[in-house]
Amino acid sequence: MGWGGGRVLRDRNVVFYLSGVVVSGFGSSAMALAAGVWTKSLTGSDSLAALTTFCVWAPILFGPLIGTLADRVRRRPLLIWTNLGMAVVLLPLLAVRSSDQIWILFAVLIVYGTSSVLLDAAEAALVATAVPETLRGDFNGLRMTANEGMKLVAPLLGALLFVQFGGTAVALLDAVTFVLAAIAFALMRVSEPAPRPAEAQRWSTQAVEGIRYLRHHPVLWRLVLAGAAAMGVAGLNGASVYAVVDGGLHRPPAFAGVLYAVQGIGSVVIGLFAGALLRRMPERVFAAAGIMLFAVGVALRVVPSVPVVLLASAMIGAGLPCVLIAAMTAVQRETPGQLVGRVAATANTLLFAPNAIALAAGAGLLALVDHRAVLLVAGTAAVIAAVGCLFGRRARTQVTAPALGESARVEDRDTEETETAYDSR
């Protein structure tokens, strides 16, 4: 019942999988910062620099359609070829030298965002095959730790590389990390059955099946809705960071980097212990506790004290990932193998789209309302989300899933019975 990270890391497939995730995450984090700085340096436009982030995030709105591809082919080859393909896609960035060529960067970033959605879906589906169910909580926690750890280091290295050698150097670094990730996935030994031909079903029909399965699953739907609400609050919180630094703490804007670093440390720590905690409580309890911790952290940011705000950042970093880890672990366990890709992509769309929307809304709201009021309302909303996750409405529902390419109803589930069994884990 203790920490399962050691057992996870003794698995050959897991080691190569995490290696692929870490190296590609390192390159992606470096590129995420460099793209905005690159655009700003070439065009002098703040709005165009901000548009780089939008280009990467926009494809997540089409997650159910993109994720369907992960259910139509074998996942490991898809991961290998997509990573290699992205290494090639990044090469046109070597030609970007002036503001007239900035469109090349935006085009590459849109493909970049699309591939990220596809890779996330394929990775989630492959985990369901390669990692034992009892260790998936530990695995997802370690994956979160690895990603957050990269976010602490990679942006700084990306910025230094950009200053010294320009954006092309960062693009080359990112291309190399994609190649290394492809090699890591190629070294995995996974037996995947070939998907049945899906000629009888249109692409959109398969995507809808993933949406329907998630919508009518009593456990997954509750977790995803709670996560979506929490990520929406996270967007408001993120939009308030500079107001907290300037108006609350009276520090220079660069101090926001300290808050993000402390927040990242909180995420790294919770990732290490997520698996052990998930073995002691159902996912919805783990998620609700994390959202509650996150809510308190958001509210504490109204206090004009550096130590308190630093503590709040650590609480935010430790609390928010809980619902994301819980939701993905539940998706991998509760979803039939032929549906995991599109269900995972749909869940990611619902989880992360509110964050982008709330960031934009929060920026406008802060021009009209004091940041402390925004944070208190956001914290209250997060508390409501935690309560909803823990004590959601129980109603009779049906869960349907396709039988390897054919739409077929496989079972009628009473939510009360499902949750009783679920809570007894």
Short mmCIF file of C-alpha atoms in Angstrom, two decimals:
data_model
loop_
_atom_site.label_atom_id
_atom_site.label_comp_id
_atom_site.label_asym_id
_atom_site.label_seq_id
_atom_site.Cartn_x
_atom_site.Cartn_y
_atom_site.Cartn_z
CA MET A 1 0.00 0.00 0.00
CA GLY A 2 3.07 2.31 0.09
CA TRP A 3 4.85 4.26 -2.61
CA GLY A 4 4.69 2.31 -5.86
CA GLY A 5 7.09 4.47 -7.85
CA GLY A 6 9.92 2.00 -7.36
CA ARG A 7 7.83 -0.87 -8.72
CA VAL A 8 6.74 1.27 -11.66
CA LEU A 9 10.32 2.22 -12.52
CA ARG A 10 11.41 -1.43 -12.50
CA ASP A 11 9.16 -2.04 -15.49
CA ARG A 12 11.14 -1.81 -18.74
CA ASN A 13 8.23 -0.43 -20.76
CA VAL A 14 7.50 2.25 -18.18
CA VAL A 15 11.13 3.40 -18.12
CA PHE A 16 11.22 3.86 -21.89
CA TYR A 17 7.76 5.42 -21.91
CA LEU A 18 8.66 7.97 -19.24
CA SER A 19 11.95 8.66 -21.03
CA GLY A 20 10.02 9.52 -24.17
CA VAL A 21 7.62 11.74 -22.23
CA VAL A 22 10.43 13.52 -20.38
CA VAL A 23 12.58 14.33 -23.40
CA SER A 24 9.66 15.46 -25.58
CA GLY A 25 8.24 17.46 -22.66
CA PHE A 26 11.60 19.14 -22.20
CA GLY A 27 11.69 20.26 -25.83
CA SER A 28 8.04 21.34 -25.80
CA SER A 29 8.47 23.44 -22.65
CA ALA A 30 11.54 25.15 -24.10
CA MET A 31 9.73 25.81 -27.38
CA ALA A 32 6.60 27.15 -25.67
CA LEU A 33 8.53 30.04 -24.17
CA ALA A 34 10.85 30.59 -27.14
CA ALA A 35 7.95 30.86 -29.62
CA GLY A 36 6.49 33.88 -27.84
CA VAL A 37 9.87 35.55 -27.36
CA TRP A 38 10.79 34.82 -30.98
CA THR A 39 7.57 36.39 -32.26
CA LYS A 40 7.97 39.42 -30.02
CA SER A 41 11.57 39.98 -31.14
CA LEU A 42 10.69 39.78 -34.84
CA THR A 43 7.41 41.73 -34.84
CA GLY A 44 7.47 43.84 -31.67
CA SER A 45 3.82 42.85 -31.15
CA ASP A 46 2.55 41.66 -27.76
CA SER A 47 -0.68 40.37 -29.30
CA LEU A 48 1.14 38.27 -31.89
CA ALA A 49 3.40 36.90 -29.17
CA ALA A 50 0.32 35.89 -27.18
CA LEU A 51 -1.14 34.30 -30.31
CA THR A 52 1.62 31.69 -30.27
CA THR A 53 0.08 30.16 -27.14
CA PHE A 54 -3.36 30.18 -28.75
CA CYS A 55 -2.05 28.33 -31.82
CA VAL A 56 -0.74 25.52 -29.62
CA TRP A 57 -3.91 25.29 -27.51
CA ALA A 58 -6.57 25.74 -30.23
CA PRO A 59 -6.43 22.13 -31.58
CA ILE A 60 -7.52 20.77 -28.20
CA LEU A 61 -11.03 21.99 -29.08
CA PHE A 62 -11.06 19.24 -31.72
CA GLY A 63 -9.80 16.60 -29.31
CA PRO A 64 -12.60 14.05 -29.88
CA LEU A 65 -11.93 14.00 -33.64
CA ILE A 66 -8.14 14.00 -33.36
CA GLY A 67 -8.14 11.37 -30.63
CA THR A 68 -10.19 9.01 -32.79
CA LEU A 69 -7.07 8.33 -34.88
CA ALA A 70 -5.46 6.78 -31.79
CA ASP A 71 -8.25 4.15 -31.79
CA ARG A 72 -7.95 3.34 -35.50
CA VAL A 73 -4.28 2.28 -35.52
CA ARG A 74 -1.74 0.65 -33.20
CA ARG A 75 -0.67 3.19 -30.59
CA ARG A 76 3.08 2.50 -30.33
CA PRO A 77 3.78 2.93 -34.07
CA LEU A 78 1.58 6.03 -34.01
CA LEU A 79 3.70 7.51 -31.22
CA ILE A 80 6.92 6.69 -33.05
CA TRP A 81 5.90 8.13 -36.42
CA THR A 82 4.17 11.19 -34.97
CA ASN A 83 7.29 12.12 -33.00
CA LEU A 84 9.48 11.61 -36.07
CA GLY A 85 7.02 13.60 -38.15
CA MET A 86 7.15 16.51 -35.71
CA ALA A 87 10.95 16.53 -35.89
CA VAL A 88 10.57 17.12 -39.65
CA VAL A 89 7.76 19.67 -39.24
CA LEU A 90 10.01 21.84 -37.06
CA LEU A 91 12.69 22.16 -39.75
CA PRO A 92 10.97 24.97 -41.72
CA LEU A 93 11.50 27.16 -38.66
CA LEU A 94 15.16 27.32 -39.63
CA ALA A 95 14.08 29.65 -42.45
CA VAL A 96 12.33 32.17 -40.16
CA ARG A 97 14.48 35.30 -40.15
CA SER A 98 12.07 38.24 -40.37
CA SER A 99 8.53 39.34 -39.52
CA ASP A 100 7.42 38.53 -43.08
CA GLN A 101 8.13 34.86 -42.38
CA ILE A 102 6.39 34.71 -39.01
CA TRP A 103 3.45 32.90 -40.61
CA ILE A 104 5.69 29.85 -40.87
CA LEU A 105 6.03 29.81 -37.08
CA PHE A 106 2.27 30.06 -36.59
CA ALA A 107 1.60 27.26 -39.11
CA VAL A 108 4.14 25.00 -37.39
CA LEU A 109 2.63 25.78 -33.96
CA ILE A 110 -0.85 24.75 -35.13
CA VAL A 111 0.55 21.41 -36.32
CA TYR A 112 2.45 21.25 -33.04
CA GLY A 113 -0.74 21.64 -31.03
CA THR A 114 -2.56 19.06 -33.15
CA SER A 115 0.22 16.53 -32.65
CA SER A 116 0.19 17.18 -28.90
CA VAL A 117 -3.51 16.26 -28.72
CA LEU A 118 -2.88 13.11 -30.77
CA LEU A 119 0.18 12.11 -28.74
CA ASP A 120 -1.66 12.56 -25.44
CA ALA A 121 -4.51 10.35 -26.66
CA ALA A 122 -2.18 7.65 -27.98
CA GLU A 123 -0.08 7.74 -24.80
CA ALA A 124 -3.14 7.36 -22.58
CA ALA A 125 -4.30 4.39 -24.65
CA LEU A 126 -0.86 2.78 -24.62
CA VAL A 127 -0.63 3.14 -20.83
CA ALA A 128 -3.82 1.09 -20.50
CA THR A 129 -1.99 -1.71 -22.35
CA ALA A 130 1.55 -1.37 -21.00
CA VAL A 131 1.07 -0.49 -17.31
CA PRO A 132 -0.68 -2.80 -14.78
CA GLU A 133 -3.90 -1.31 -13.41
CA THR A 134 -2.64 -1.31 -9.81
CA LEU A 135 0.30 0.91 -10.77
CA ARG A 136 -1.41 3.38 -13.09
CA GLY A 137 -1.96 5.90 -10.31
CA ASP A 138 1.76 5.81 -9.52
CA PHE A 139 2.58 6.01 -13.21
CA ASN A 140 0.32 9.01 -13.87
CA GLY A 141 1.73 10.70 -10.79
CA LEU A 142 5.29 10.14 -11.99
CA ARG A 143 4.33 11.41 -15.42
CA MET A 144 2.97 14.58 -13.81
CA THR A 145 6.17 14.92 -11.77
CA ALA A 146 8.29 14.52 -14.90
CA ASN A 147 6.28 17.09 -16.85
CA GLU A 148 6.30 19.64 -14.05
CA GLY A 149 9.99 19.05 -13.43
CA MET A 150 10.68 19.84 -17.07
CA LYS A 151 8.66 23.05 -16.78
CA LEU A 152 10.99 24.18 -14.00
CA VAL A 153 14.13 23.70 -16.08
CA ALA A 154 13.30 23.76 -19.79
CA PRO A 155 11.92 27.33 -20.15
CA LEU A 156 15.06 28.77 -18.58
CA LEU A 157 17.30 26.74 -20.87
CA GLY A 158 15.12 27.67 -23.84
CA ALA A 159 15.42 31.35 -22.98
CA LEU A 160 19.21 31.12 -22.60
CA LEU A 161 19.50 29.21 -25.86
CA PHE A 162 17.36 31.80 -27.64
CA VAL A 163 19.42 34.70 -26.32
CA GLN A 164 22.70 33.06 -27.34
CA PHE A 165 21.82 31.46 -30.68
CA GLY A 166 18.30 32.53 -31.67
CA GLY A 167 15.03 30.70 -32.24
CA THR A 168 16.44 28.26 -34.77
CA ALA A 169 18.62 26.72 -32.06
CA VAL A 170 15.55 26.08 -29.89
CA ALA A 171 13.72 24.56 -32.88
CA LEU A 172 16.65 22.21 -33.49
CA LEU A 173 16.71 21.23 -29.81
CA ASP A 174 13.01 20.48 -29.93
CA ALA A 175 13.42 18.41 -33.12
CA VAL A 176 16.16 16.36 -31.47
CA THR A 177 13.95 15.67 -28.43
CA PHE A 178 11.18 14.41 -30.73
CA VAL A 179 13.64 11.99 -32.34
CA LEU A 180 14.82 10.79 -28.93
CA ALA A 181 11.21 10.29 -27.84
CA ALA A 182 10.53 8.22 -30.96
CA ILE A 183 13.54 6.03 -30.16
CA ALA A 184 12.33 5.55 -26.57
CA PHE A 185 8.86 4.46 -27.74
CA ALA A 186 10.44 2.16 -30.34
CA LEU A 187 12.33 0.35 -27.56
CA MET A 188 9.11 -0.53 -25.73
CA ARG A 189 7.87 -4.12 -25.97
CA VAL A 190 4.10 -3.99 -26.15
CA SER A 191 1.75 -6.53 -27.68
CA GLU A 192 -1.05 -4.57 -29.32
CA PRO A 193 -3.87 -6.28 -31.22
CA ALA A 194 -4.54 -4.77 -34.62
CA PRO A 195 -7.70 -2.62 -34.61
CA ARG A 196 -10.56 -4.04 -36.61
CA PRO A 197 -11.25 -2.22 -39.90
CA ALA A 198 -13.61 0.71 -39.33
CA GLU A 199 -14.89 1.22 -42.87
CA ALA A 200 -18.49 0.84 -41.70
CA GLN A 201 -18.17 3.86 -39.44
CA ARG A 202 -17.47 7.43 -40.33
CA TRP A 203 -14.74 9.26 -38.45
CA SER A 204 -17.29 11.60 -36.84
CA THR A 205 -19.42 8.64 -35.75
CA GLN A 206 -16.49 7.12 -33.91
CA ALA A 207 -15.70 10.47 -32.27
CA VAL A 208 -19.30 10.77 -31.07
CA GLU A 209 -19.08 7.29 -29.53
CA GLY A 210 -16.21 8.48 -27.34
CA ILE A 211 -18.16 11.55 -26.28
CA ARG A 212 -21.26 9.46 -25.53
CA TYR A 213 -19.33 6.94 -23.46
CA LEU A 214 -17.76 9.67 -21.34
CA ARG A 215 -21.02 11.58 -20.96
CA HIS A 216 -22.96 8.56 -19.68
CA HIS A 217 -20.30 7.10 -17.41
CA PRO A 218 -21.18 8.02 -13.81
CA VAL A 219 -17.61 8.02 -12.50
CA LEU A 220 -15.73 9.59 -15.40
CA TRP A 221 -18.25 12.32 -16.12
CA ARG A 222 -18.22 13.54 -12.52
CA LEU A 223 -14.43 13.63 -12.41
CA VAL A 224 -14.12 15.42 -15.74
CA LEU A 225 -16.73 18.05 -14.84
CA ALA A 226 -15.00 18.72 -11.52
CA GLY A 227 -11.66 18.95 -13.31
CA ALA A 228 -13.09 21.31 -15.92
CA ALA A 229 -14.41 23.60 -13.20
CA ALA A 230 -11.07 23.53 -11.39
CA MET A 231 -9.16 24.29 -14.58
CA GLY A 232 -11.50 27.20 -15.26
CA VAL A 233 -10.68 28.56 -11.81
CA ALA A 234 -7.00 27.95 -12.58
CA GLY A 235 -7.39 30.20 -15.61
CA LEU A 236 -8.77 33.03 -13.47
CA ASN A 237 -5.99 32.44 -10.97
CA GLY A 238 -3.37 32.52 -13.71
CA ALA A 239 -4.74 35.76 -15.12
CA SER A 240 -4.44 37.30 -11.63
CA VAL A 241 -0.78 36.44 -11.04
CA TYR A 242 0.69 39.78 -12.07
CA ALA A 243 -2.01 41.68 -10.17
CA VAL A 244 -1.05 39.70 -7.05
CA VAL A 245 2.66 40.40 -7.60
CA ASP A 246 2.20 44.10 -8.28
CA GLY A 247 -0.92 45.14 -6.37
CA GLY A 248 -0.71 42.74 -3.44
CA LEU A 249 3.00 42.13 -2.87
CA HIS A 250 4.43 45.29 -4.52
CA ARG A 251 7.13 43.29 -6.24
CA PRO A 252 8.46 43.57 -9.82
CA PRO A 253 6.78 41.42 -12.53
CA ALA A 254 9.75 39.02 -12.59
CA PHE A 255 8.71 37.83 -9.10
CA ALA A 256 5.91 35.92 -10.83
CA GLY A 257 8.60 33.47 -11.89
CA VAL A 258 9.24 32.66 -8.23
CA LEU A 259 5.55 31.93 -7.68
CA TYR A 260 5.46 29.65 -10.72
CA ALA A 261 8.58 27.84 -9.53
CA VAL A 262 7.07 27.19 -6.09
CA GLN A 263 3.84 26.06 -7.74
CA GLY A 264 5.83 23.66 -9.91
CA ILE A 265 7.56 22.21 -6.86
CA GLY A 266 4.15 21.52 -5.31
CA SER A 267 3.10 19.64 -8.45
CA VAL A 268 6.30 17.60 -8.47
CA VAL A 269 5.78 16.54 -4.85
CA ILE A 270 2.13 15.50 -5.26
CA GLY A 271 3.03 13.52 -8.37
CA LEU A 272 5.43 11.38 -6.35
CA PHE A 273 2.78 10.38 -3.83
CA ALA A 274 -0.35 10.32 -6.00
CA GLY A 275 -0.25 6.56 -6.58
CA ALA A 276 0.01 5.69 -2.89
CA LEU A 277 -2.86 8.06 -2.08
CA LEU A 278 -5.03 6.66 -4.86
CA ARG A 279 -4.64 3.17 -3.41
CA ARG A 280 -6.09 4.44 -0.13
CA MET A 281 -9.09 6.34 -1.49
CA PRO A 282 -11.36 6.44 -4.54
CA GLU A 283 -10.39 8.83 -7.34
CA ARG A 284 -13.27 11.19 -6.60
CA VAL A 285 -12.16 11.60 -2.97
CA PHE A 286 -8.55 12.21 -4.04
CA ALA A 287 -9.73 14.71 -6.66
CA ALA A 288 -12.06 16.52 -4.22
CA ALA A 289 -9.31 16.82 -1.60
CA GLY A 290 -6.94 18.22 -4.20
CA ILE A 291 -9.48 20.75 -5.49
CA MET A 292 -10.19 21.86 -1.91
CA LEU A 293 -6.47 22.39 -1.27
CA PHE A 294 -6.26 24.30 -4.55
CA ALA A 295 -9.27 26.44 -3.57
CA VAL A 296 -7.70 27.45 -0.24
CA GLY A 297 -4.47 28.32 -2.06
CA VAL A 298 -6.30 30.55 -4.55
CA ALA A 299 -8.13 32.38 -1.76
CA LEU A 300 -4.94 32.86 0.27
CA ARG A 301 -3.40 34.85 -2.58
CA VAL A 302 -5.45 37.85 -1.47
CA VAL A 303 -3.25 38.14 1.64
CA PRO A 304 -0.53 40.80 1.04
CA SER A 305 2.28 38.69 2.48
CA VAL A 306 5.11 37.06 0.56
CA PRO A 307 5.33 33.96 2.83
CA VAL A 308 1.56 33.43 2.66
CA VAL A 309 1.46 33.82 -1.12
CA LEU A 310 4.39 31.43 -1.51
CA LEU A 311 2.54 28.90 0.65
CA ALA A 312 -0.58 29.49 -1.45
CA SER A 313 1.41 28.81 -4.64
CA ALA A 314 2.66 25.51 -3.22
CA MET A 315 -0.93 24.57 -2.28
CA ILE A 316 -2.14 25.44 -5.77
CA GLY A 317 0.64 23.39 -7.34
CA ALA A 318 -0.06 20.39 -5.11
CA GLY A 319 -3.86 20.56 -5.29
CA LEU A 320 -4.69 21.16 -8.95
CA PRO A 321 -2.91 18.09 -10.43
CA CYS A 322 -4.91 15.74 -8.18
CA VAL A 323 -8.06 15.95 -10.27
CA LEU A 324 -6.08 15.59 -13.52
CA ILE A 325 -4.26 12.48 -12.28
CA ALA A 326 -7.49 11.02 -10.89
CA ALA A 327 -9.44 11.65 -14.09
CA MET A 328 -6.81 10.12 -16.39
CA THR A 329 -6.31 7.09 -14.11
CA ALA A 330 -10.07 6.50 -14.11
CA VAL A 331 -10.27 6.89 -17.91
CA GLN A 332 -7.55 4.26 -18.36
CA ARG A 333 -9.32 1.84 -16.03
CA GLU A 334 -12.98 2.36 -16.90
CA THR A 335 -12.78 2.70 -20.70
CA PRO A 336 -12.76 -0.29 -23.10
CA GLY A 337 -9.45 -0.60 -24.95
CA GLN A 338 -10.90 0.26 -28.37
CA LEU A 339 -12.26 3.55 -26.98
CA VAL A 340 -9.43 4.83 -24.79
CA GLY A 341 -7.87 7.17 -27.35
CA ARG A 342 -10.98 9.16 -28.18
CA VAL A 343 -12.33 9.14 -24.62
CA ALA A 344 -8.98 10.39 -23.28
CA ALA A 345 -8.85 13.11 -25.96
CA THR A 346 -12.43 14.16 -25.18
CA ALA A 347 -11.64 14.29 -21.47
CA ASN A 348 -8.56 16.43 -22.18
CA THR A 349 -10.65 18.81 -24.27
CA LEU A 350 -13.19 19.24 -21.48
CA LEU A 351 -10.45 19.56 -18.86
CA PHE A 352 -8.15 22.07 -20.54
CA ALA A 353 -10.39 24.20 -22.78
CA PRO A 354 -11.92 26.03 -19.75
CA ASN A 355 -8.42 27.06 -18.68
CA ALA A 356 -7.72 28.87 -21.96
CA ILE A 357 -11.17 30.49 -21.97
CA ALA A 358 -10.87 31.61 -18.34
CA LEU A 359 -7.41 33.08 -18.95
CA ALA A 360 -8.86 35.35 -21.63
CA ALA A 361 -11.97 36.17 -19.57
CA GLY A 362 -9.90 36.83 -16.47
CA ALA A 363 -7.66 39.29 -18.30
CA GLY A 364 -10.72 41.33 -19.23
CA LEU A 365 -12.34 40.96 -15.83
CA LEU A 366 -9.31 42.30 -14.00
CA ALA A 367 -9.65 45.56 -15.88
CA LEU A 368 -13.02 46.04 -14.18
CA VAL A 369 -12.79 44.23 -10.81
CA ASP A 370 -10.20 44.15 -8.03
CA HIS A 371 -8.07 41.00 -8.25
CA ARG A 372 -8.87 40.08 -4.65
CA ALA A 373 -12.57 39.84 -5.45
CA VAL A 374 -11.80 37.67 -8.48
CA LEU A 375 -9.63 35.33 -6.40
CA LEU A 376 -12.19 34.98 -3.62
CA VAL A 377 -14.97 34.20 -6.08
CA ALA A 378 -12.67 31.77 -7.90
CA GLY A 379 -11.76 30.03 -4.64
CA THR A 380 -15.44 29.70 -3.75
CA ALA A 381 -16.19 28.22 -7.16
CA ALA A 382 -13.43 25.66 -6.63
CA VAL A 383 -14.93 24.66 -3.26
CA ILE A 384 -18.28 24.09 -5.00
CA ALA A 385 -16.53 21.95 -7.62
CA ALA A 386 -14.91 19.86 -4.87
CA VAL A 387 -18.25 19.32 -3.14
CA GLY A 388 -19.88 18.43 -6.46
CA CYS A 389 -17.16 15.89 -7.14
CA LEU A 390 -17.62 14.30 -3.73
CA PHE A 391 -21.40 14.41 -3.47
CA GLY A 392 -22.60 14.42 -7.09
CA ARG A 393 -26.20 13.63 -8.01
CA ARG A 394 -26.97 9.93 -8.43
CA ALA A 395 -29.22 8.94 -11.27
CA ARG A 396 -29.87 5.92 -13.43
CA THR A 397 -27.87 6.05 -16.65
CA GLN A 398 -26.59 3.84 -19.42
CA VAL A 399 -23.05 3.35 -20.65
CA THR A 400 -22.59 2.30 -24.24
CA ALA A 401 -19.48 1.29 -26.10
CA PRO A 402 -18.78 0.07 -29.59
CA ALA A 403 -17.77 -3.56 -29.98
CA LEU A 404 -14.54 -3.22 -31.98
CA GLY A 405 -15.89 -0.93 -34.67
CA GLU A 406 -19.60 -1.70 -34.36
CA SER A 407 -21.89 0.42 -32.24
CA ALA A 408 -23.43 -1.90 -29.70
CA ARG A 409 -24.91 -1.46 -26.28
CA VAL A 410 -22.87 -3.59 -23.91
CA GLU A 411 -24.49 -2.98 -20.58
CA ASP A 412 -27.01 -1.00 -18.57
CA ARG A 413 -25.52 0.44 -15.43
CA ASP A 414 -27.27 1.75 -12.41
CA THR A 415 -25.13 4.61 -11.10
CA GLU A 416 -25.85 3.72 -7.50
CA GLU A 417 -24.49 0.20 -7.99
CA THR A 418 -21.47 1.43 -9.96
CA GLU A 419 -20.48 3.97 -7.33
CA THR A 420 -20.99 1.51 -4.48
CA ALA A 421 -18.50 -0.85 -6.10
CA TYR A 422 -16.26 2.06 -7.00
CA ASP A 423 -16.19 3.43 -3.46
CA SER A 424 -15.25 0.04 -2.05
CA ARG A 425 -11.89 0.09 -3.87
#
